[in-house]
Amino acid sequence: MSHKPTITDSLQFPADSKVPRALFGLGAAGIIASAVGYFFNADQFFASYLVSFTFFTGIGIAALMMVMLHHITRSSWGVLVRRISEVFSANMMIWGIFLIPVLLGIHNLYHWSHEDAVMADKLLQGKSAYLNTPFFIGRQVLYFVIWGFLGYKLHKASVEMDETGDWGITTHLRKLSAPGILLLALSLTFASFDWLMSVDPHWFSTMFGVYFFAICFQAFWPVMILMVFFLQGQGLLKKTIQQVHIYDLGAWFFAFTVFYAYIAFSQFLLIYYANIPEETLWYYHRLEGSWKYIAYSLLVFRFAVPFLVLMNREAKHRRSVLAFISIVVLVIHFAEIYWIVMPVFSEHGIHFNWMDITTFLGLGGMFFGLFFNKFQKHKMVPVNDPKLDDCLSKSYHQ
């Protein structure tokens, strides 16, 4: 007779925890400091803000994608950690508020937003049907409506299943996720064009959407790993999330490290082989001066190091190794977004500014403050999910 697994850990994040308040305090301090910086150098403020905004928004988008993949594939391996992804994605609608500075800084960030520049440039005139301020703003609103709606509905239905135990909700979640993942893929692609590719409006890459997806999804797994380690460091879910579940997170981390390398190299190879000036110039600017050091660092720290370390089965069982590699990849993830955006504003090389730090801390504090504020309102695990027992017993490995 088989023994049905049970959860003995507390499933509620402490309501009196000071973590959300501390994070909101950090976020407020960072945003206030950045706002002061705006009055000294508005262009730098908006550029730094765009980098940090893209960093955290990409994590939320990847979390939403992962929730829908779970439901579509009816997977059991990640049920115990799915609520983390659900909460990240559920905050996407309110996170849209932090897009406002990007919209206010359109003229500082995007050359195509200046009518005189468009009038003097035939290439920009050809793109003006897409790259114009009203349509740009409208697209941003649409993106966050899509992401916010999907994140809210998926989280709400999952929590409802906690309370009612109605397994029929899983059918609703799958039906929502199937078209939802297509909408997310399309909106993510166009968002990457808008936020990052159009910073340099003469450049284009048909692979940029999947490239942006790859960098966001690779960065998502370190966040998940570090979040689980943080919760267990607080004495939460220590018996529930076991070593085999940590291993699975490490395996996904490894898989998307390979996927990232494949996509990034493919984009570079296609542009290098075609040798079209409008395309190669983008890489040329990022492979000269001090910018080339970030490019080389991407090869080493975003692919080679995590690939060689995580290839080892034992490494995915060692928490200290996973934590270290996770931090390394998140640092280089920020550096890559910085490398995509900043050469437009600093052609002569890397020029770090204190607002790069304050905007990151400000948005990071708010992003994770919102997470824990919502996380503590419901159970940390979807307790009535029909796949929970399989996940607890690890039968999917047998």
mmCIF file of C-alpha atoms in Angstrom:
data_model
loop_
_atom_site.group_PDB
_atom_site.id
_atom_site.type_symbol
_atom_site.label_atom_id
_atom_site.label_comp_id
_atom_site.label_asym_id
_atom_site.label_seq_id
_atom_site.Cartn_x
_atom_site.Cartn_y
_atom_site.Cartn_z
ATOM 1 C CA MET A 1 0.000 0.000 0.000
ATOM 2 C CA SER A 2 1.488 3.322 -1.077
ATOM 3 C CA HIS A 3 1.868 6.150 1.390
ATOM 4 C CA LYS A 4 0.281 9.426 0.319
ATOM 5 C CA PRO A 5 2.787 12.267 0.772
ATOM 6 C CA THR A 6 1.823 15.129 3.047
ATOM 7 C CA ILE A 7 3.128 18.624 3.687
ATOM 8 C CA THR A 8 4.234 19.288 7.249
ATOM 9 C CA ASP A 9 5.704 22.762 6.686
ATOM 10 C CA SER A 10 3.752 25.925 7.318
ATOM 11 C CA LEU A 11 2.340 27.069 3.990
ATOM 12 C CA GLN A 12 1.818 30.713 4.894
ATOM 13 C CA PHE A 13 4.457 33.378 4.500
ATOM 14 C CA PRO A 14 4.434 35.288 7.829
ATOM 15 C CA ALA A 15 1.902 38.117 7.688
ATOM 16 C CA ASP A 16 4.015 40.156 10.112
ATOM 17 C CA SER A 17 7.188 39.771 8.063
ATOM 18 C CA LYS A 18 9.209 42.951 7.664
ATOM 19 C CA VAL A 19 10.517 41.846 4.257
ATOM 20 C CA PRO A 20 7.913 43.674 2.105
ATOM 21 C CA ARG A 21 8.269 46.871 4.120
ATOM 22 C CA ALA A 22 12.063 46.765 3.889
ATOM 23 C CA LEU A 23 11.934 46.189 0.140
ATOM 24 C CA PHE A 24 9.430 48.993 -0.402
ATOM 25 C CA GLY A 25 11.690 51.245 1.665
ATOM 26 C CA LEU A 26 14.676 50.328 -0.488
ATOM 27 C CA GLY A 27 12.610 50.889 -3.615
ATOM 28 C CA ALA A 28 11.391 54.285 -2.466
ATOM 29 C CA ALA A 29 14.919 55.390 -1.573
ATOM 30 C CA GLY A 30 16.250 54.280 -4.951
ATOM 31 C CA ILE A 31 13.454 55.979 -6.868
ATOM 32 C CA ILE A 32 13.819 59.232 -4.918
ATOM 33 C CA ALA A 33 17.583 59.260 -5.485
ATOM 34 C CA SER A 34 17.040 58.582 -9.183
ATOM 35 C CA ALA A 35 14.442 61.364 -9.387
ATOM 36 C CA VAL A 36 17.011 63.767 -7.967
ATOM 37 C CA GLY A 37 19.458 62.571 -10.619
ATOM 38 C CA TYR A 38 16.919 63.376 -13.319
ATOM 39 C CA PHE A 39 17.349 67.100 -12.655
ATOM 40 C CA PHE A 40 21.102 66.819 -13.214
ATOM 41 C CA ASN A 41 21.097 64.568 -16.291
ATOM 42 C CA ALA A 42 17.720 63.620 -17.740
ATOM 43 C CA ASP A 43 19.157 61.560 -20.610
ATOM 44 C CA GLN A 44 21.192 59.440 -18.209
ATOM 45 C CA PHE A 45 18.211 58.968 -15.916
ATOM 46 C CA PHE A 46 15.962 57.656 -18.675
ATOM 47 C CA ALA A 47 18.652 55.395 -20.135
ATOM 48 C CA SER A 48 19.466 53.907 -16.721
ATOM 49 C CA TYR A 49 15.780 53.530 -15.955
ATOM 50 C CA LEU A 50 15.118 51.695 -19.226
ATOM 51 C CA VAL A 51 17.864 49.162 -18.479
ATOM 52 C CA SER A 52 16.543 48.393 -14.991
ATOM 53 C CA PHE A 53 12.914 48.404 -16.090
ATOM 54 C CA THR A 54 13.669 45.894 -18.838
ATOM 55 C CA PHE A 55 15.632 43.715 -16.405
ATOM 56 C CA PHE A 56 12.764 43.248 -13.954
ATOM 57 C CA THR A 57 9.928 43.262 -16.484
ATOM 58 C CA GLY A 58 11.648 40.447 -18.359
ATOM 59 C CA ILE A 59 11.634 38.307 -15.218
ATOM 60 C CA GLY A 60 7.906 38.881 -14.778
ATOM 61 C CA ILE A 61 7.226 37.992 -18.410
ATOM 62 C CA ALA A 62 9.283 34.798 -18.135
ATOM 63 C CA ALA A 63 7.385 33.855 -14.964
ATOM 64 C CA LEU A 64 4.081 34.287 -16.785
ATOM 65 C CA MET A 65 5.336 32.156 -19.662
ATOM 66 C CA MET A 66 6.396 29.419 -17.249
ATOM 67 C CA VAL A 67 3.007 29.345 -15.498
ATOM 68 C CA MET A 68 1.230 28.843 -18.803
ATOM 69 C CA LEU A 69 3.691 26.176 -19.923
ATOM 70 C CA HIS A 70 2.990 24.305 -16.674
ATOM 71 C CA HIS A 71 -0.731 24.290 -17.370
ATOM 72 C CA ILE A 72 -0.500 23.442 -21.067
ATOM 73 C CA THR A 73 1.860 20.508 -20.500
ATOM 74 C CA ARG A 74 0.117 19.382 -17.280
ATOM 75 C CA SER A 75 3.549 19.034 -15.723
ATOM 76 C CA SER A 76 4.005 17.905 -12.155
ATOM 77 C CA TRP A 77 7.683 18.610 -11.529
ATOM 78 C CA GLY A 78 7.222 22.298 -10.686
ATOM 79 C CA VAL A 79 3.923 22.393 -8.798
ATOM 80 C CA LEU A 80 5.675 23.183 -5.518
ATOM 81 C CA VAL A 81 7.394 26.274 -6.907
ATOM 82 C CA ARG A 82 4.681 27.386 -9.339
ATOM 83 C CA ARG A 83 3.071 29.796 -6.874
ATOM 84 C CA ILE A 84 6.255 31.875 -6.961
ATOM 85 C CA SER A 85 5.879 32.294 -10.724
ATOM 86 C CA GLU A 86 2.162 32.959 -10.353
ATOM 87 C CA VAL A 87 2.745 35.818 -7.937
ATOM 88 C CA PHE A 88 5.414 37.401 -10.136
ATOM 89 C CA SER A 89 3.060 37.274 -13.111
ATOM 90 C CA ALA A 90 0.022 38.418 -11.098
ATOM 91 C CA ASN A 91 1.808 41.701 -10.391
ATOM 92 C CA MET A 92 2.317 42.549 -14.066
ATOM 93 C CA MET A 93 -0.726 44.822 -14.248
ATOM 94 C CA ILE A 94 0.351 47.019 -11.344
ATOM 95 C CA TRP A 95 3.939 46.824 -12.592
ATOM 96 C CA GLY A 96 2.750 48.692 -15.669
ATOM 97 C CA ILE A 97 2.778 51.838 -13.528
ATOM 98 C CA PHE A 98 6.568 51.745 -13.679
ATOM 99 C CA LEU A 99 6.426 52.035 -17.460
ATOM 100 C CA ILE A 100 5.334 55.683 -17.103
ATOM 101 C CA PRO A 101 8.890 57.126 -16.880
ATOM 102 C CA VAL A 102 9.781 55.296 -20.108
ATOM 103 C CA LEU A 103 6.793 56.923 -21.822
ATOM 104 C CA LEU A 104 7.704 60.316 -20.383
ATOM 105 C CA GLY A 105 11.253 59.879 -21.669
ATOM 106 C CA ILE A 106 10.395 58.887 -25.234
ATOM 107 C CA HIS A 107 12.151 61.936 -26.686
ATOM 108 C CA ASN A 108 15.243 61.293 -24.557
ATOM 109 C CA LEU A 109 15.437 57.593 -25.394
ATOM 110 C CA TYR A 110 14.242 57.212 -28.955
ATOM 111 C CA HIS A 111 15.671 59.144 -31.884
ATOM 112 C CA TRP A 112 12.683 58.256 -34.081
ATOM 113 C CA SER A 113 10.350 60.273 -31.814
ATOM 114 C CA HIS A 114 11.781 63.573 -33.120
ATOM 115 C CA GLU A 115 9.880 64.825 -36.169
ATOM 116 C CA ASP A 116 12.855 66.759 -37.532
ATOM 117 C CA ALA A 117 15.020 63.625 -37.356
ATOM 118 C CA VAL A 118 12.399 61.636 -39.263
ATOM 119 C CA MET A 119 12.056 64.336 -41.909
ATOM 120 C CA ALA A 120 15.803 64.216 -42.542
ATOM 121 C CA ASP A 121 16.105 60.417 -42.653
ATOM 122 C CA LYS A 122 14.453 58.340 -45.384
ATOM 123 C CA LEU A 123 14.970 55.125 -43.440
ATOM 124 C CA LEU A 124 13.077 56.508 -40.443
ATOM 125 C CA GLN A 125 10.360 57.781 -42.750
ATOM 126 C CA GLY A 126 9.888 54.227 -43.988
ATOM 127 C CA LYS A 127 9.469 53.011 -40.409
ATOM 128 C CA SER A 128 7.308 55.891 -39.205
ATOM 129 C CA ALA A 129 4.041 53.964 -39.599
ATOM 130 C CA TYR A 130 5.232 51.768 -36.726
ATOM 131 C CA LEU A 131 7.705 54.021 -34.951
ATOM 132 C CA ASN A 132 5.594 56.991 -33.937
ATOM 133 C CA THR A 133 4.747 58.244 -30.475
ATOM 134 C CA PRO A 134 0.953 57.634 -30.321
ATOM 135 C CA PHE A 135 1.239 54.085 -31.680
ATOM 136 C CA PHE A 136 4.195 53.369 -29.374
ATOM 137 C CA ILE A 137 2.222 54.436 -26.297
ATOM 138 C CA GLY A 138 -0.814 52.471 -27.437
ATOM 139 C CA ARG A 139 1.261 49.318 -27.854
ATOM 140 C CA GLN A 140 2.723 49.637 -24.370
ATOM 141 C CA VAL A 141 -0.747 49.893 -22.851
ATOM 142 C CA LEU A 142 -1.855 46.845 -24.835
ATOM 143 C CA TYR A 143 1.152 44.786 -23.718
ATOM 144 C CA PHE A 144 0.495 45.373 -20.048
ATOM 145 C CA VAL A 145 -3.239 44.809 -20.423
ATOM 146 C CA ILE A 146 -2.469 41.391 -21.955
ATOM 147 C CA TRP A 147 0.177 40.474 -19.383
ATOM 148 C CA GLY A 148 -1.799 41.867 -16.470
ATOM 149 C CA PHE A 149 -4.998 40.093 -17.484
ATOM 150 C CA LEU A 150 -3.288 36.730 -17.987
ATOM 151 C CA GLY A 151 -1.268 36.981 -14.781
ATOM 152 C CA TYR A 152 -4.277 38.059 -12.726
ATOM 153 C CA LYS A 153 -6.604 35.356 -14.069
ATOM 154 C CA LEU A 154 -4.078 32.534 -13.717
ATOM 155 C CA HIS A 155 -3.216 33.492 -10.148
ATOM 156 C CA LYS A 156 -6.841 34.051 -9.157
ATOM 157 C CA ALA A 157 -7.953 30.667 -10.519
ATOM 158 C CA SER A 158 -5.054 28.882 -8.833
ATOM 159 C CA VAL A 159 -5.883 30.459 -5.465
ATOM 160 C CA GLU A 160 -9.553 29.624 -5.989
ATOM 161 C CA MET A 161 -8.590 25.976 -6.431
ATOM 162 C CA ASP A 162 -6.763 26.167 -3.082
ATOM 163 C CA GLU A 163 -10.003 27.230 -1.432
ATOM 164 C CA THR A 164 -12.548 25.050 -3.255
ATOM 165 C CA GLY A 165 -10.562 21.973 -4.240
ATOM 166 C CA ASP A 166 -12.326 22.014 -7.609
ATOM 167 C CA TRP A 167 -10.018 20.191 -10.024
ATOM 168 C CA GLY A 168 -12.176 21.366 -12.917
ATOM 169 C CA ILE A 169 -10.370 24.696 -12.621
ATOM 170 C CA THR A 170 -7.310 23.046 -14.175
ATOM 171 C CA THR A 171 -9.252 22.697 -17.437
ATOM 172 C CA HIS A 172 -10.035 26.417 -17.361
ATOM 173 C CA LEU A 173 -6.360 27.179 -16.714
ATOM 174 C CA ARG A 174 -5.278 25.112 -19.720
ATOM 175 C CA LYS A 175 -7.875 26.733 -21.983
ATOM 176 C CA LEU A 176 -6.698 30.178 -20.911
ATOM 177 C CA SER A 177 -3.013 29.302 -21.233
ATOM 178 C CA ALA A 178 -3.164 27.920 -24.784
ATOM 179 C CA PRO A 179 -4.120 31.187 -26.536
ATOM 180 C CA GLY A 180 -2.468 33.168 -23.754
ATOM 181 C CA ILE A 181 0.974 31.826 -24.526
ATOM 182 C CA LEU A 182 0.591 32.857 -28.169
ATOM 183 C CA LEU A 183 -0.447 36.366 -27.144
ATOM 184 C CA LEU A 184 2.475 36.524 -24.740
ATOM 185 C CA ALA A 185 4.950 35.416 -27.402
ATOM 186 C CA LEU A 186 3.724 38.046 -29.865
ATOM 187 C CA SER A 187 3.551 40.865 -27.326
ATOM 188 C CA LEU A 188 6.969 39.964 -25.906
ATOM 189 C CA THR A 189 8.458 40.097 -29.397
ATOM 190 C CA PHE A 190 7.052 43.529 -30.194
ATOM 191 C CA ALA A 191 7.917 44.833 -26.720
ATOM 192 C CA SER A 192 11.548 43.887 -27.319
ATOM 193 C CA PHE A 193 11.446 45.773 -30.629
ATOM 194 C CA ASP A 194 9.965 48.821 -28.915
ATOM 195 C CA TRP A 195 12.068 49.008 -25.761
ATOM 196 C CA LEU A 196 15.466 47.869 -26.971
ATOM 197 C CA MET A 197 15.786 47.502 -30.738
ATOM 198 C CA SER A 198 14.246 50.886 -31.552
ATOM 199 C CA VAL A 199 16.781 52.654 -29.332
ATOM 200 C CA ASP A 200 18.942 52.294 -32.451
ATOM 201 C CA PRO A 201 16.196 52.674 -35.093
ATOM 202 C CA HIS A 202 18.434 52.036 -38.099
ATOM 203 C CA TRP A 203 19.221 48.528 -36.865
ATOM 204 C CA PHE A 204 16.965 45.519 -37.105
ATOM 205 C CA SER A 205 17.149 41.793 -36.459
ATOM 206 C CA THR A 206 14.384 39.326 -37.217
ATOM 207 C CA MET A 207 15.739 37.188 -34.362
ATOM 208 C CA PHE A 208 15.645 39.895 -31.720
ATOM 209 C CA GLY A 209 12.320 38.797 -30.228
ATOM 210 C CA VAL A 210 13.468 35.240 -29.554
ATOM 211 C CA TYR A 211 16.849 36.597 -28.430
ATOM 212 C CA PHE A 212 15.122 38.760 -25.826
ATOM 213 C CA PHE A 213 13.012 35.785 -24.773
ATOM 214 C CA ALA A 214 16.189 33.717 -24.359
ATOM 215 C CA ILE A 215 17.985 36.238 -22.154
ATOM 216 C CA CYS A 216 14.904 36.758 -19.972
ATOM 217 C CA PHE A 217 14.183 33.065 -19.577
ATOM 218 C CA GLN A 218 17.762 32.202 -18.696
ATOM 219 C CA ALA A 219 17.702 34.931 -16.023
ATOM 220 C CA PHE A 220 14.364 33.689 -14.677
ATOM 221 C CA TRP A 221 15.805 30.413 -13.356
ATOM 222 C CA PRO A 222 18.462 32.040 -11.139
ATOM 223 C CA VAL A 223 15.699 34.193 -9.633
ATOM 224 C CA MET A 224 13.621 31.089 -8.905
ATOM 225 C CA ILE A 225 16.589 29.284 -7.373
ATOM 226 C CA LEU A 226 17.561 32.215 -5.155
ATOM 227 C CA MET A 227 13.933 32.763 -4.133
ATOM 228 C CA VAL A 228 13.607 29.144 -2.998
ATOM 229 C CA PHE A 229 16.887 29.414 -1.090
ATOM 230 C CA PHE A 230 15.703 32.632 0.560
ATOM 231 C CA LEU A 231 12.406 31.086 1.660
ATOM 232 C CA GLN A 232 14.141 28.034 3.057
ATOM 233 C CA GLY A 233 16.648 30.294 4.776
ATOM 234 C CA GLN A 234 13.646 31.832 6.553
ATOM 235 C CA GLY A 235 12.636 28.349 7.715
ATOM 236 C CA LEU A 236 9.848 28.001 5.123
ATOM 237 C CA LEU A 237 9.144 24.945 2.941
ATOM 238 C CA LYS A 238 12.366 23.289 4.117
ATOM 239 C CA LYS A 239 10.822 19.820 4.175
ATOM 240 C CA THR A 240 8.467 20.380 1.259
ATOM 241 C CA ILE A 241 10.860 21.554 -1.451
ATOM 242 C CA GLN A 242 13.455 18.815 -1.456
ATOM 243 C CA GLN A 243 16.801 18.369 -3.131
ATOM 244 C CA VAL A 244 15.297 16.738 -6.209
ATOM 245 C CA HIS A 245 13.170 19.825 -6.825
ATOM 246 C CA ILE A 246 16.245 22.031 -6.515
ATOM 247 C CA TYR A 247 17.965 19.754 -9.016
ATOM 248 C CA ASP A 248 15.118 20.272 -11.474
ATOM 249 C CA LEU A 249 15.507 24.048 -11.233
ATOM 250 C CA GLY A 250 19.219 23.632 -11.910
ATOM 251 C CA ALA A 251 18.473 21.409 -14.896
ATOM 252 C CA TRP A 252 16.177 24.049 -16.400
ATOM 253 C CA PHE A 253 18.836 26.664 -15.711
ATOM 254 C CA PHE A 254 21.338 24.551 -17.638
ATOM 255 C CA ALA A 255 18.904 23.947 -20.511
ATOM 256 C CA PHE A 256 18.198 27.633 -21.027
ATOM 257 C CA THR A 257 21.888 28.461 -20.798
ATOM 258 C CA VAL A 258 22.365 26.274 -23.866
ATOM 259 C CA PHE A 259 19.279 27.770 -25.523
ATOM 260 C CA TYR A 260 20.524 31.303 -24.888
ATOM 261 C CA ALA A 261 23.925 30.514 -26.394
ATOM 262 C CA TYR A 262 22.321 28.964 -29.470
ATOM 263 C CA ILE A 263 20.045 31.945 -30.102
ATOM 264 C CA ALA A 264 22.652 34.624 -29.360
ATOM 265 C CA PHE A 265 25.226 32.962 -31.607
ATOM 266 C CA SER A 266 22.662 32.381 -34.357
ATOM 267 C CA GLN A 267 21.738 36.061 -34.413
ATOM 268 C CA PHE A 268 25.392 37.084 -34.540
ATOM 269 C CA LEU A 269 26.244 34.528 -37.237
ATOM 270 C CA LEU A 270 23.361 35.524 -39.513
ATOM 271 C CA ILE A 271 24.263 39.208 -39.306
ATOM 272 C CA TYR A 272 27.980 38.491 -39.732
ATOM 273 C CA TYR A 273 27.366 36.257 -42.756
ATOM 274 C CA ALA A 274 24.922 38.632 -44.473
ATOM 275 C CA ASN A 275 27.301 41.559 -43.878
ATOM 276 C CA ILE A 276 24.631 44.223 -44.405
ATOM 277 C CA PRO A 277 25.913 47.601 -43.111
ATOM 278 C CA GLU A 278 22.661 48.510 -41.334
ATOM 279 C CA GLU A 279 22.919 45.261 -39.356
ATOM 280 C CA THR A 280 26.659 44.867 -38.774
ATOM 281 C CA LEU A 281 27.084 48.416 -37.467
ATOM 282 C CA TRP A 282 25.143 47.481 -34.323
ATOM 283 C CA TYR A 283 27.662 44.783 -33.422
ATOM 284 C CA TYR A 284 30.564 46.931 -34.557
ATOM 285 C CA HIS A 285 29.724 49.594 -31.966
ATOM 286 C CA ARG A 286 29.453 46.928 -29.254
ATOM 287 C CA LEU A 287 32.685 45.176 -30.139
ATOM 288 C CA GLU A 288 34.958 48.217 -30.045
ATOM 289 C CA GLY A 289 36.374 50.285 -27.216
ATOM 290 C CA SER A 290 35.546 49.191 -23.694
ATOM 291 C CA TRP A 291 32.207 47.760 -24.865
ATOM 292 C CA LYS A 292 34.035 44.721 -26.184
ATOM 293 C CA TYR A 293 34.858 43.664 -22.624
ATOM 294 C CA ILE A 294 31.170 43.179 -21.869
ATOM 295 C CA ALA A 295 30.808 41.231 -25.126
ATOM 296 C CA TYR A 296 33.624 38.880 -24.118
ATOM 297 C CA SER A 297 32.202 38.620 -20.603
ATOM 298 C CA LEU A 298 28.893 37.434 -22.048
ATOM 299 C CA LEU A 299 30.655 34.559 -23.748
ATOM 300 C CA VAL A 300 32.478 33.603 -20.560
ATOM 301 C CA PHE A 301 30.022 34.289 -17.744
ATOM 302 C CA ARG A 302 26.680 33.918 -19.499
ATOM 303 C CA PHE A 303 27.529 30.717 -21.336
ATOM 304 C CA ALA A 304 30.886 29.049 -20.685
ATOM 305 C CA VAL A 305 30.950 29.206 -16.878
ATOM 306 C CA PRO A 306 27.323 28.182 -16.177
ATOM 307 C CA PHE A 307 27.462 25.587 -18.967
ATOM 308 C CA LEU A 308 30.619 23.899 -17.708
ATOM 309 C CA VAL A 309 29.561 24.047 -14.061
ATOM 310 C CA LEU A 310 25.941 22.960 -14.476
ATOM 311 C CA MET A 311 26.889 20.188 -16.878
ATOM 312 C CA ASN A 312 28.095 18.335 -13.795
ATOM 313 C CA ARG A 313 25.222 16.467 -12.169
ATOM 314 C CA GLU A 314 26.660 16.945 -8.696
ATOM 315 C CA ALA A 315 26.806 20.730 -9.143
ATOM 316 C CA LYS A 316 23.024 20.867 -9.527
ATOM 317 C CA HIS A 317 22.719 19.223 -6.110
ATOM 318 C CA ARG A 318 25.030 21.704 -4.371
ATOM 319 C CA ARG A 319 23.190 24.782 -3.193
ATOM 320 C CA SER A 320 26.282 26.919 -2.776
ATOM 321 C CA VAL A 321 27.260 26.272 -6.393
ATOM 322 C CA LEU A 322 23.758 26.997 -7.693
ATOM 323 C CA ALA A 323 23.551 30.195 -5.659
ATOM 324 C CA PHE A 324 26.928 31.420 -6.897
ATOM 325 C CA ILE A 325 26.201 30.679 -10.565
ATOM 326 C CA SER A 326 22.757 32.263 -10.209
ATOM 327 C CA ILE A 327 24.248 35.510 -8.935
ATOM 328 C CA VAL A 328 26.882 35.508 -11.692
ATOM 329 C CA VAL A 329 24.261 35.073 -14.422
ATOM 330 C CA LEU A 330 21.984 37.780 -12.991
ATOM 331 C CA VAL A 331 24.897 40.227 -12.889
ATOM 332 C CA ILE A 332 25.841 39.449 -16.474
ATOM 333 C CA HIS A 333 22.163 39.606 -17.481
ATOM 334 C CA PHE A 334 22.066 43.195 -16.282
ATOM 335 C CA ALA A 335 25.343 43.831 -18.108
ATOM 336 C CA GLU A 336 23.881 42.452 -21.341
ATOM 337 C CA ILE A 337 20.836 44.712 -21.246
ATOM 338 C CA TYR A 338 23.188 47.595 -20.424
ATOM 339 C CA TRP A 339 25.332 46.546 -23.410
ATOM 340 C CA ILE A 340 22.278 46.581 -25.694
ATOM 341 C CA VAL A 341 21.037 50.027 -24.628
ATOM 342 C CA MET A 342 23.929 52.192 -23.518
ATOM 343 C CA PRO A 343 26.248 52.334 -26.563
ATOM 344 C CA VAL A 344 23.628 54.583 -28.185
ATOM 345 C CA PHE A 345 24.150 57.106 -25.378
ATOM 346 C CA SER A 346 27.859 56.512 -24.744
ATOM 347 C CA GLU A 347 29.525 55.706 -28.053
ATOM 348 C CA HIS A 348 33.079 56.040 -26.762
ATOM 349 C CA GLY A 349 32.873 53.266 -24.187
ATOM 350 C CA ILE A 350 31.449 52.153 -20.885
ATOM 351 C CA HIS A 351 30.503 55.013 -18.612
ATOM 352 C CA PHE A 352 28.836 53.730 -15.465
ATOM 353 C CA ASN A 353 26.742 56.266 -13.617
ATOM 354 C CA TRP A 354 25.401 56.208 -10.079
ATOM 355 C CA MET A 355 21.872 56.290 -11.500
ATOM 356 C CA ASP A 356 22.498 52.845 -12.986
ATOM 357 C CA ILE A 357 22.601 51.654 -9.382
ATOM 358 C CA THR A 358 19.798 53.768 -7.916
ATOM 359 C CA THR A 359 17.300 52.891 -10.644
ATOM 360 C CA PHE A 360 18.160 49.211 -10.243
ATOM 361 C CA LEU A 361 17.722 49.322 -6.466
ATOM 362 C CA GLY A 362 14.559 51.397 -6.772
ATOM 363 C CA LEU A 363 12.825 49.161 -9.276
ATOM 364 C CA GLY A 364 14.227 46.003 -7.693
ATOM 365 C CA GLY A 365 12.898 46.990 -4.286
ATOM 366 C CA MET A 366 9.463 47.671 -5.729
ATOM 367 C CA PHE A 367 9.440 44.513 -7.861
ATOM 368 C CA PHE A 368 10.230 42.184 -4.980
ATOM 369 C CA GLY A 369 8.263 44.261 -2.481
ATOM 370 C CA LEU A 370 5.157 43.745 -4.606
ATOM 371 C CA PHE A 371 5.995 40.061 -4.815
ATOM 372 C CA PHE A 372 6.204 39.471 -1.070
ATOM 373 C CA ASN A 373 3.240 41.730 -0.376
ATOM 374 C CA LYS A 374 1.042 39.449 -2.509
ATOM 375 C CA PHE A 375 2.887 36.238 -1.627
ATOM 376 C CA GLN A 376 2.000 36.526 2.053
ATOM 377 C CA LYS A 377 -1.732 36.756 1.341
ATOM 378 C CA HIS A 378 -2.143 33.183 0.104
ATOM 379 C CA LYS A 379 -0.570 29.773 0.555
ATOM 380 C CA MET A 380 2.934 29.417 -0.838
ATOM 381 C CA VAL A 381 2.026 26.140 -2.572
ATOM 382 C CA PRO A 382 -1.089 25.300 -4.674
ATOM 383 C CA VAL A 383 -2.326 22.787 -2.107
ATOM 384 C CA ASN A 384 -5.236 21.368 -4.116
ATOM 385 C CA ASP A 385 -3.486 20.986 -7.446
ATOM 386 C CA PRO A 386 -4.155 17.470 -8.808
ATOM 387 C CA LYS A 387 -0.450 17.052 -9.640
ATOM 388 C CA LEU A 388 0.765 17.990 -6.164
ATOM 389 C CA ASP A 389 1.028 14.427 -4.876
ATOM 390 C CA ASP A 390 3.141 13.440 -7.876
ATOM 391 C CA CYS A 391 5.439 16.369 -7.238
ATOM 392 C CA LEU A 392 5.761 15.553 -3.541
ATOM 393 C CA SER A 393 6.463 11.881 -4.149
ATOM 394 C CA LYS A 394 8.755 12.683 -7.097
ATOM 395 C CA SER A 395 6.994 9.978 -9.094
ATOM 396 C CA TYR A 396 7.751 11.877 -12.260
ATOM 397 C CA HIS A 397 11.384 10.779 -11.854
ATOM 398 C CA GLN A 398 10.519 7.112 -11.536
#
